[in-house]
PDB file of C-alpha atoms in Angstrom:
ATOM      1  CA  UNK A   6     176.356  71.975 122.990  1.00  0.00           C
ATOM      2  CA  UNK A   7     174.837  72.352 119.763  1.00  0.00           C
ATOM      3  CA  UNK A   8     173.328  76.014 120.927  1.00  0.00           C
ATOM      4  CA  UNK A   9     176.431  77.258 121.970  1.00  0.00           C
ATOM      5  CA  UNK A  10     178.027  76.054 119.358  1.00  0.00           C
ATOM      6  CA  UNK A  11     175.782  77.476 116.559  1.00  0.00           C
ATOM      7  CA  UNK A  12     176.978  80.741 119.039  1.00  0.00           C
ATOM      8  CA  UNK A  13     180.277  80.362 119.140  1.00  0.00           C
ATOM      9  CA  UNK A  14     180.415  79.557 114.910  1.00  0.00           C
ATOM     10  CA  UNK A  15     177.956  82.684 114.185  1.00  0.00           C
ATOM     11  CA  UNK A  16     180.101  84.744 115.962  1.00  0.00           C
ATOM     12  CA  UNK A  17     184.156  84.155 115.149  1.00  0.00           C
ATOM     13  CA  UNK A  18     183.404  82.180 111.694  1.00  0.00           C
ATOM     14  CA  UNK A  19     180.233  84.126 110.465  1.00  0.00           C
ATOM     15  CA  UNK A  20     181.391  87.808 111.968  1.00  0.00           C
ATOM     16  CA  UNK A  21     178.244  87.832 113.954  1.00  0.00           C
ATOM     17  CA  UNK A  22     178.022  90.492 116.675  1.00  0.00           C
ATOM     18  CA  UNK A  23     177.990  89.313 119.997  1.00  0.00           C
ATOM     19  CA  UNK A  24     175.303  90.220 122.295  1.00  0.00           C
ATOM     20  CA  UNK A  25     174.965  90.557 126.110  1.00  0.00           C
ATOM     21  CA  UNK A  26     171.931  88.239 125.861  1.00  0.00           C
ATOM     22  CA  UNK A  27     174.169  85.442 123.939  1.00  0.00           C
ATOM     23  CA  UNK A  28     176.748  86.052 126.949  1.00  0.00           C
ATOM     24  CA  UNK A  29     173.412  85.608 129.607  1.00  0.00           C
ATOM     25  CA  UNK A  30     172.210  82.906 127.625  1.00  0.00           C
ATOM     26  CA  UNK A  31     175.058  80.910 127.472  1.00  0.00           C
ATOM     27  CA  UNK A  32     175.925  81.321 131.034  1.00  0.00           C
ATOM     28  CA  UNK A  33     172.541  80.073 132.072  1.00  0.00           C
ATOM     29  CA  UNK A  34     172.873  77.538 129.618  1.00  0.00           C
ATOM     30  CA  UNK A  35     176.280  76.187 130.598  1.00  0.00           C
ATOM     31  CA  UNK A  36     175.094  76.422 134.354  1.00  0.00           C
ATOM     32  CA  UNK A  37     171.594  74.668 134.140  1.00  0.00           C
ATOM     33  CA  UNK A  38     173.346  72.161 132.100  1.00  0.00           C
ATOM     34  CA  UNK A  39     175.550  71.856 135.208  1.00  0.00           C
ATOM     35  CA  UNK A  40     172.938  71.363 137.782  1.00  0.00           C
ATOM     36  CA  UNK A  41     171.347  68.773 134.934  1.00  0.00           C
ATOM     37  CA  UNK A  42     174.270  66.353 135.222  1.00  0.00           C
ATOM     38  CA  UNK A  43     175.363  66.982 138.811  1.00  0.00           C
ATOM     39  CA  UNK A  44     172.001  66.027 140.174  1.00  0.00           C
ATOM     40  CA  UNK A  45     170.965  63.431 137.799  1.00  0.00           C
ATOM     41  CA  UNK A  46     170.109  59.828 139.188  1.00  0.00           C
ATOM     42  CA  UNK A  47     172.902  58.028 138.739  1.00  0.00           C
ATOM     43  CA  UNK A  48     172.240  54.078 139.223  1.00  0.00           C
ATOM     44  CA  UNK A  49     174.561  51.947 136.703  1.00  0.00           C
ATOM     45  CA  UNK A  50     172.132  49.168 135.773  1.00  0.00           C
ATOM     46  CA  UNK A  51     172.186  46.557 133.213  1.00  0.00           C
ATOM     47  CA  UNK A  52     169.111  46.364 131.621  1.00  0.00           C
ATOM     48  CA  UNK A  53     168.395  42.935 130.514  1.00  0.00           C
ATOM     49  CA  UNK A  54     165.236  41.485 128.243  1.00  0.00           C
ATOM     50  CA  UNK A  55     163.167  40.429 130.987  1.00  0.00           C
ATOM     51  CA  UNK A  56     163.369  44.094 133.064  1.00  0.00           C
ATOM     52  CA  UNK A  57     162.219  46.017 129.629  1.00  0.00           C
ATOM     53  CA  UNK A  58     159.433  43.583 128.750  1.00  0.00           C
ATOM     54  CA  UNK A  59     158.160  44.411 133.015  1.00  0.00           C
ATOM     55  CA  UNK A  60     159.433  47.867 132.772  1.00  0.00           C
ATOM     56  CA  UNK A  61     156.717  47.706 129.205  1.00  0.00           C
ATOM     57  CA  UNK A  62     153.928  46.619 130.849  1.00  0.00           C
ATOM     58  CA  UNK A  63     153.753  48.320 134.247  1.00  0.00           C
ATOM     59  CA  UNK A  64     151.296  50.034 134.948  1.00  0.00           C
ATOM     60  CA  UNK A  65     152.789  53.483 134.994  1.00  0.00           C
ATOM     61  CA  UNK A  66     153.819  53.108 131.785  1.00  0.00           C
ATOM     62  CA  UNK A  67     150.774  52.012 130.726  1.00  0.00           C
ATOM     63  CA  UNK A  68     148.779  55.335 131.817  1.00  0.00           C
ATOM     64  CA  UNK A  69     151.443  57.481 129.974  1.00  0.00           C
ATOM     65  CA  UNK A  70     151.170  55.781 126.749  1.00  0.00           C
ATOM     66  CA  UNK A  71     147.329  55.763 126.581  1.00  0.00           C
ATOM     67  CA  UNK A  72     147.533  59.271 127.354  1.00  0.00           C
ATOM     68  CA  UNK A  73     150.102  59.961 124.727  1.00  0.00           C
ATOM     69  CA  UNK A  74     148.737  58.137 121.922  1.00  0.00           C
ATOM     70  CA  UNK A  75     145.705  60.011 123.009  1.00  0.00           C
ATOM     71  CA  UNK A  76     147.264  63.211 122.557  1.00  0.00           C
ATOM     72  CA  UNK A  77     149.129  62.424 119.489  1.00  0.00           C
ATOM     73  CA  UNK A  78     145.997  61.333 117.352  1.00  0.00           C
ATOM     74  CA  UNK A  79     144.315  64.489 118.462  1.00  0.00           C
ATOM     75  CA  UNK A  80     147.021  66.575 117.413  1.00  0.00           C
ATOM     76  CA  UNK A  81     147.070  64.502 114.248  1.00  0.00           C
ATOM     77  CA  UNK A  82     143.718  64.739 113.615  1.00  0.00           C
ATOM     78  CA  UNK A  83     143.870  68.728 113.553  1.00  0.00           C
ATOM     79  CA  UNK A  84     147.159  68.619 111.666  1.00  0.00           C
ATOM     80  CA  UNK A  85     146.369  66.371 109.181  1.00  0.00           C
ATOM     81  CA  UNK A  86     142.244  66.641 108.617  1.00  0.00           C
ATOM     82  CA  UNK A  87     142.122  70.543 109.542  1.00  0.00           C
ATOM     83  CA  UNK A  88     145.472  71.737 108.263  1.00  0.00           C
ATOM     84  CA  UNK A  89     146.445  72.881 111.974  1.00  0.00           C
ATOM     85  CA  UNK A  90     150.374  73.366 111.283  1.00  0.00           C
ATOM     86  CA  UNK A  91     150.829  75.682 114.149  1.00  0.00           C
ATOM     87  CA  UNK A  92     154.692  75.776 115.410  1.00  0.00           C
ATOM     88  CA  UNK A  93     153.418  73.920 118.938  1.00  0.00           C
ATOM     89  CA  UNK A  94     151.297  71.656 117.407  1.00  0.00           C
ATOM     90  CA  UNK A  95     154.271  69.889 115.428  1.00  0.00           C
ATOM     91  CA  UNK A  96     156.643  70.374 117.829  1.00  0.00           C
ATOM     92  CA  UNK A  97     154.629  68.997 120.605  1.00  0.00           C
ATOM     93  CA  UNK A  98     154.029  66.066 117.997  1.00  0.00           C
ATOM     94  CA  UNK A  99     157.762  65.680 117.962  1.00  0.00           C
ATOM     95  CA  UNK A 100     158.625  65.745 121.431  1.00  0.00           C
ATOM     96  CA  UNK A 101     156.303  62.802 122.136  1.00  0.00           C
ATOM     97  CA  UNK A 102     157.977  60.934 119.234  1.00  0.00           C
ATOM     98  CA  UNK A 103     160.959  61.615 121.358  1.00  0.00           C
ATOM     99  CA  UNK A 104     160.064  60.169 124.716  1.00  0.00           C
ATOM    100  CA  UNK A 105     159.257  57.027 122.765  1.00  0.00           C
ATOM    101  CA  UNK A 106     163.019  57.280 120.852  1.00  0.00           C
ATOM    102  CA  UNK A 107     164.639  57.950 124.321  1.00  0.00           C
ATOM    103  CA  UNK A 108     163.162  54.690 126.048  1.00  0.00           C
ATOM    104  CA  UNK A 109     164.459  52.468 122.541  1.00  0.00           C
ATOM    105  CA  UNK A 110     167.109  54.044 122.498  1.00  0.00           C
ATOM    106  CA  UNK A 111     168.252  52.974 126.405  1.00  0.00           C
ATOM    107  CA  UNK A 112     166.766  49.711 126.055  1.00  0.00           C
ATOM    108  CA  UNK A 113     168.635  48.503 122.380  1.00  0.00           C
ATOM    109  CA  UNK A 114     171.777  50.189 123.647  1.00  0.00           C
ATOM    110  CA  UNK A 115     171.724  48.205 126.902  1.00  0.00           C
ATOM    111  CA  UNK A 116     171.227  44.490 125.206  1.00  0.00           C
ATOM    112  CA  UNK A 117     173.451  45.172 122.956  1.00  0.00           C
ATOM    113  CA  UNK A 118     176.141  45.668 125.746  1.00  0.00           C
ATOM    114  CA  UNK A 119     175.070  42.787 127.478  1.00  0.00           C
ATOM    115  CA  UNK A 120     175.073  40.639 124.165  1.00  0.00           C
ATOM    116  CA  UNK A 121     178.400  41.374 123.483  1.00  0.00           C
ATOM    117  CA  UNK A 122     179.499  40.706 127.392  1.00  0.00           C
ATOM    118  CA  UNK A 123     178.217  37.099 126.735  1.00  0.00           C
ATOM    119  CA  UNK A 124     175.062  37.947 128.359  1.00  0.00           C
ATOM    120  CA  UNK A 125     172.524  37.382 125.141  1.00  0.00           C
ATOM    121  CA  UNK A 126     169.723  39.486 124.970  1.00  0.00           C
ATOM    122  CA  UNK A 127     169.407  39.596 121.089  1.00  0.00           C
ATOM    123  CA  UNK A 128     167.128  36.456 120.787  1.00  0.00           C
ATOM    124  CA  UNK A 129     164.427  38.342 122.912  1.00  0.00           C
ATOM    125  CA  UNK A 130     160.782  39.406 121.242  1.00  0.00           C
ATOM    126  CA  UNK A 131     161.355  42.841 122.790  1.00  0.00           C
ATOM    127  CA  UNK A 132     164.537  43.588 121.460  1.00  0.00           C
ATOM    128  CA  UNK A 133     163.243  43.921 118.324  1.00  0.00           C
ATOM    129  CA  UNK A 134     160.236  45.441 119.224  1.00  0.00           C
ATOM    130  CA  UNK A 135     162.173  47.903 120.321  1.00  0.00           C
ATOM    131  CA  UNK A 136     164.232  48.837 116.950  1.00  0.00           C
ATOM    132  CA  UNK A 137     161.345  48.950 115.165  1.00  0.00           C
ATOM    133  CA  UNK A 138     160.255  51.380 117.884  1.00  0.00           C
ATOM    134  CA  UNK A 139     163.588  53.741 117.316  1.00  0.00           C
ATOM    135  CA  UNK A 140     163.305  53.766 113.931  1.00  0.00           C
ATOM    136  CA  UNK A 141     160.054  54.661 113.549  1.00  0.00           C
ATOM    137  CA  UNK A 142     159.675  57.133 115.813  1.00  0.00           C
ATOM    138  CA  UNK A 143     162.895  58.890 114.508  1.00  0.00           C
ATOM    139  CA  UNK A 144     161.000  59.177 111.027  1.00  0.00           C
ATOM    140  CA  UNK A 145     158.449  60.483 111.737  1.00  0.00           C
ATOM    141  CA  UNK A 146     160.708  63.313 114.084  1.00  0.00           C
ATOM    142  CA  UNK A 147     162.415  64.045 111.253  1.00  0.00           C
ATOM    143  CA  UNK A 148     158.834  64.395 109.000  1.00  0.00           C
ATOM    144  CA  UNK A 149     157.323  66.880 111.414  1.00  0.00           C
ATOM    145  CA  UNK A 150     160.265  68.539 112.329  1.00  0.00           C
ATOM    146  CA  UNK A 151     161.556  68.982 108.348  1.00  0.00           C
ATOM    147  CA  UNK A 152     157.444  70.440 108.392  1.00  0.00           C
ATOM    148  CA  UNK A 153     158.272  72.859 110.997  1.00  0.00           C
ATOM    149  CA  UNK A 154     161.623  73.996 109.800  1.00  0.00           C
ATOM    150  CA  UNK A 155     159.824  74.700 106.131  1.00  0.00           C
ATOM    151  CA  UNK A 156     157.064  77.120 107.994  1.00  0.00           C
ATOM    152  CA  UNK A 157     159.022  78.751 110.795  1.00  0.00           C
ATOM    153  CA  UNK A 158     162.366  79.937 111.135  1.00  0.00           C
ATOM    154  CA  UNK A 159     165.266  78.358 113.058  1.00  0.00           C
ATOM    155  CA  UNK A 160     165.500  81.223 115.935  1.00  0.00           C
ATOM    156  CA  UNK A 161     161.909  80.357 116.893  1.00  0.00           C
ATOM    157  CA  UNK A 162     161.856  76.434 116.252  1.00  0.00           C
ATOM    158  CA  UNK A 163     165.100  75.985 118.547  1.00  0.00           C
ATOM    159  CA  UNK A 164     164.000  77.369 121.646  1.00  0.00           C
ATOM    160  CA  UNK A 165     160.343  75.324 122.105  1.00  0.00           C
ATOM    161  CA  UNK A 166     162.201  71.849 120.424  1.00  0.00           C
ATOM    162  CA  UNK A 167     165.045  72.233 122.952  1.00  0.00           C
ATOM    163  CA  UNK A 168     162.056  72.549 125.947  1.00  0.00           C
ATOM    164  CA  UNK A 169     159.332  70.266 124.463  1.00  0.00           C
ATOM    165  CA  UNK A 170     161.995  67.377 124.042  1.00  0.00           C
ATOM    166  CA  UNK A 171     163.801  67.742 127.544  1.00  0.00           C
ATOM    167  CA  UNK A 172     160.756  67.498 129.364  1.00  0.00           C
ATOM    168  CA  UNK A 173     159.463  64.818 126.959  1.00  0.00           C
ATOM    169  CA  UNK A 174     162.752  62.974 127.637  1.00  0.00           C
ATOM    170  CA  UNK A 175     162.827  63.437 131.120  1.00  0.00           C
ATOM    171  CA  UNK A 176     159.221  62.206 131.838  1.00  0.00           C
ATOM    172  CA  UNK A 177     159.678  58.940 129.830  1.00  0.00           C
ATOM    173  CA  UNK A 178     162.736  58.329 131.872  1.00  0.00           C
ATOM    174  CA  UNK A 179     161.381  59.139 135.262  1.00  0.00           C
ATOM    175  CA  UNK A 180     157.683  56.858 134.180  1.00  0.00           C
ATOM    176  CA  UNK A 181     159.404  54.396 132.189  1.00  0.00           C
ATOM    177  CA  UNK A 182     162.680  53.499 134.119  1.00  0.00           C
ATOM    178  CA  UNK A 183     161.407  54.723 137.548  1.00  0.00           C
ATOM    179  CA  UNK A 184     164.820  56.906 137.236  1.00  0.00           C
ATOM    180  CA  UNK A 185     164.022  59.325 140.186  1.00  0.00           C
ATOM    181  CA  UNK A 186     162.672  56.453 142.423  1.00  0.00           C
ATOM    182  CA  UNK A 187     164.597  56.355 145.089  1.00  0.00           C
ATOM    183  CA  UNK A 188     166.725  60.308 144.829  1.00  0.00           C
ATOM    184  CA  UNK A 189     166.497  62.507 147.686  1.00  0.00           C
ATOM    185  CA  UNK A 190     164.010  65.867 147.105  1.00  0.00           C
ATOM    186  CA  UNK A 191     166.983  68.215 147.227  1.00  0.00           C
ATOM    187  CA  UNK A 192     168.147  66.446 144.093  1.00  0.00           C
ATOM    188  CA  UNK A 193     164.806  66.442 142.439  1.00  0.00           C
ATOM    189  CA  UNK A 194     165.142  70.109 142.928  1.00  0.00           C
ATOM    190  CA  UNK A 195     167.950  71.263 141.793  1.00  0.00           C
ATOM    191  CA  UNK A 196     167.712  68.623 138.738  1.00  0.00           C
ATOM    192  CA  UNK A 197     164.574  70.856 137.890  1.00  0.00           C
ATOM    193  CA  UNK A 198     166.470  74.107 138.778  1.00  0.00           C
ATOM    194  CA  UNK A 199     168.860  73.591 136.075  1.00  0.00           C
ATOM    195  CA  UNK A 200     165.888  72.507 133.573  1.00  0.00           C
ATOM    196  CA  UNK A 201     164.661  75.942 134.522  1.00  0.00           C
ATOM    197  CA  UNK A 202     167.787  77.417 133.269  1.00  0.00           C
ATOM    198  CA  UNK A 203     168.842  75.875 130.833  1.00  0.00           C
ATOM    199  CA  UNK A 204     165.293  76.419 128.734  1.00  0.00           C
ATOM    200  CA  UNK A 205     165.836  80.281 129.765  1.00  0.00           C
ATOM    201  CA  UNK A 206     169.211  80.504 128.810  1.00  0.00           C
ATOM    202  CA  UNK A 207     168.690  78.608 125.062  1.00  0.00           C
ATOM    203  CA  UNK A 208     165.197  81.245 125.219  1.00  0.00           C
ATOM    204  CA  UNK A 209     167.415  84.145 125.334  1.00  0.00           C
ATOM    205  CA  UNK A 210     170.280  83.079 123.176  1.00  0.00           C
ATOM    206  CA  UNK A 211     167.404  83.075 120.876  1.00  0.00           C
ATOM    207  CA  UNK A 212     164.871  85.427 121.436  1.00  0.00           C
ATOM    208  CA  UNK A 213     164.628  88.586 119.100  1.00  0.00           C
ATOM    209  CA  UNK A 214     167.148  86.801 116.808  1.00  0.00           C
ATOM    210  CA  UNK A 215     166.053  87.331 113.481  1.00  0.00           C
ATOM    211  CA  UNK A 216     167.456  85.462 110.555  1.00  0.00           C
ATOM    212  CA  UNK A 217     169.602  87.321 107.332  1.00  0.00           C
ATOM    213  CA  UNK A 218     167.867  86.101 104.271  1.00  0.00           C
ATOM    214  CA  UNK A 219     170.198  86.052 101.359  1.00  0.00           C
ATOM    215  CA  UNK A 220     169.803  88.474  98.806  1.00  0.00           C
ATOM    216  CA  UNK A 221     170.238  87.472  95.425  1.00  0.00           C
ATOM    217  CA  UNK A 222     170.927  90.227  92.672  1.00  0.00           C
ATOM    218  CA  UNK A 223     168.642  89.582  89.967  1.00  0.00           C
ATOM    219  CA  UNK A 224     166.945  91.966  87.131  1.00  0.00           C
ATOM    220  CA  UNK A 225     163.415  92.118  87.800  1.00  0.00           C
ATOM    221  CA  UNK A 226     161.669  91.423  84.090  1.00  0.00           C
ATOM    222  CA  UNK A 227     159.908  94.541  83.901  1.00  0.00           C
ATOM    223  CA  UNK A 228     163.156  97.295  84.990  1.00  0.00           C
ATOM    224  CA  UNK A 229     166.000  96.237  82.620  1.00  0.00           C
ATOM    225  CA  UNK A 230     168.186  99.375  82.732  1.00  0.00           C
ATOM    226  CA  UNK A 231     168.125 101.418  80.017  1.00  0.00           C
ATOM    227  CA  UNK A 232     165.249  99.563  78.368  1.00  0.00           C
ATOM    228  CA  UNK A 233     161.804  99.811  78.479  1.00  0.00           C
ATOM    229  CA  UNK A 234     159.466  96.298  78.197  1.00  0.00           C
ATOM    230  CA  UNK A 235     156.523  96.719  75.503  1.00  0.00           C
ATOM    231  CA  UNK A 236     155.981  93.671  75.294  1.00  0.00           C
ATOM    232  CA  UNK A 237     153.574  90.992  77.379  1.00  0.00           C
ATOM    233  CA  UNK A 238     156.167  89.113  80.256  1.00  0.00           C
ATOM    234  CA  UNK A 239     153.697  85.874  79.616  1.00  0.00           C
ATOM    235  CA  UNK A 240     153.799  84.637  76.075  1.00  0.00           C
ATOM    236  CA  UNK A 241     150.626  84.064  74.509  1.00  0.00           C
ATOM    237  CA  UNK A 242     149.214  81.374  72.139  1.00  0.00           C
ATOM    238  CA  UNK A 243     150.585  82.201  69.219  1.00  0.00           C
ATOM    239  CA  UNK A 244     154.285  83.511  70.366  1.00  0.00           C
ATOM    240  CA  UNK A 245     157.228  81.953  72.466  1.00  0.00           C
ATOM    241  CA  UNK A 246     158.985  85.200  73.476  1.00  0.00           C
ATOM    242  CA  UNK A 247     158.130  86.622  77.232  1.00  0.00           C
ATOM    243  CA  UNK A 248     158.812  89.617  76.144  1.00  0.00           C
ATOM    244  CA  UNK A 249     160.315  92.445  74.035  1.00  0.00           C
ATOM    245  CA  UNK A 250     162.507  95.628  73.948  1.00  0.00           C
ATOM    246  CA  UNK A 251     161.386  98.557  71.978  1.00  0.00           C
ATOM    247  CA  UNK A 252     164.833  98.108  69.787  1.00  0.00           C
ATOM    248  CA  UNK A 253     163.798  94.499  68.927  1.00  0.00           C
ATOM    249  CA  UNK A 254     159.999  94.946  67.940  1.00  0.00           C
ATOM    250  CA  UNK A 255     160.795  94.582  64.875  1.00  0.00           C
ATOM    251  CA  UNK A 256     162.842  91.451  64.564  1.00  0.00           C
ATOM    252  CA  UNK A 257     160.662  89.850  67.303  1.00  0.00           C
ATOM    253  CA  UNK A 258     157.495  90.176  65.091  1.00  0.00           C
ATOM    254  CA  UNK A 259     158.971  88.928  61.974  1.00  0.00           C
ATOM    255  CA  UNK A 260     160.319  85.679  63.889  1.00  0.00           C
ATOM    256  CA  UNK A 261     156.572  85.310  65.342  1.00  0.00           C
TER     257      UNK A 261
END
């Protein structure tokens, strides 16, 4: 939604032309997006205290977090001890942040609905384990993604967040909440399908898009029209001007 409607904004609000690959890359957008939420395990559950803390400490979930913490303190080493800011590097970063903020984020959500169905799930340990986990983890999304955004532009950023996170999201919810457990292979399939698509379509939407830097008229210190600069543009010790005109060498000296 928020591709296609960056799209739609550029184009009626911002007088952006509108391209065949924004038209191909909206349609494969729209229709992996499709496939995503047709074939999506659907199994209304309520997920109570007890489920999370077994859902924590199974041993699935236990081989994905070693691995990820793993990952993450390598890519943290070379970001942070050999200055290694390469776009993948902190995006990658960010995407395993996510699949951490995606499993808090079901798990506070859903004892929070049972809490206020009478069902009290607020007085567990886990529950607020698990804040601390969503609020963390967002932080430090937003500090390596605020990184990324300050080194690389939006066209390029956009495309490998969208993919890094989806797959990052899905994988925590397939390991974490055995989501896909019990779905039939044809709708494993065409769940993936419309992954497929949908990080093609957002690709093209923004591939080759370049962005228009705004140009700010300004008088460049050494071309002033009509004028030509004899003086030094850095004052020195013994002056505060930055600089004179030939017409004012006079009165510029005397205040000096």
């Amino acid at each position: 939604i928020s591709i296609l409607g960056s799209a739609f904004i550029s184009v009626f609000f911002l007088k952006k032309t509108m391209r065949t690959a924004d038209i191909l890359g909206g349609t494969l957008t729209v229709t992996g997006t499709y496939l995503l939420v047709t074939f999506a395990p659907y199994v209304p559950q309520e997920l109570t205290a007890r489920q999370i803390q077994n859902y924590l400490v199974s041993w699935p979930f236990l081989v994905y977090s070693i691995l990820e913490i793993i990952i993450f303190c390598i890519l943290l080493y070379f970001y942070k001890r050999k200055a290694v800011k390469h776009i993948v590097v902190l995006l990658t970063m960010v995407a395993l942040l996510a699949s951490l903020t995606v499993i808090a984020v079901k798990a506070v959500s859903s004892m929070i609905t049972l809490s206020v169905k009478g069902k009290m799930q607020l007085t567990y340990s886990i529950f607020y384990i698990m804040v601390v986990l969503l609020a963390s983890s967002c932080a430090f999304q937003v500090k390596f993604l605020n990184q990324a955004m300050h080194l690389y532009e939006a066209t390029a950023i956009v495309p490998i967040n969208f993919m890094f996170f989806t797959t990052s999201a899905i994988l925590s919810g397939v390991i974490f909440y055995q989501e896909f457990q019990s779905a039939a292979l044809l709708s494993v399939f065409m769940f993936l399908f419309g992954c497929l698509l949908s990080f093609l379509g957002v690709f093209i939407i923004a591939r080759n898009k370049k962005e228009e830097h705004l140009q700010i008229p300004f008088i460049d210190c050494g071309h002033i029209p009509g004028h030509k600069l004899t003086g030094k543009i850095q004052p020195d010790s013994h002056s505060s001007c930055y600089g004179t005109l030939d017409k004012e060498d006079d009165l510029v000296k005397s205040q000096s």
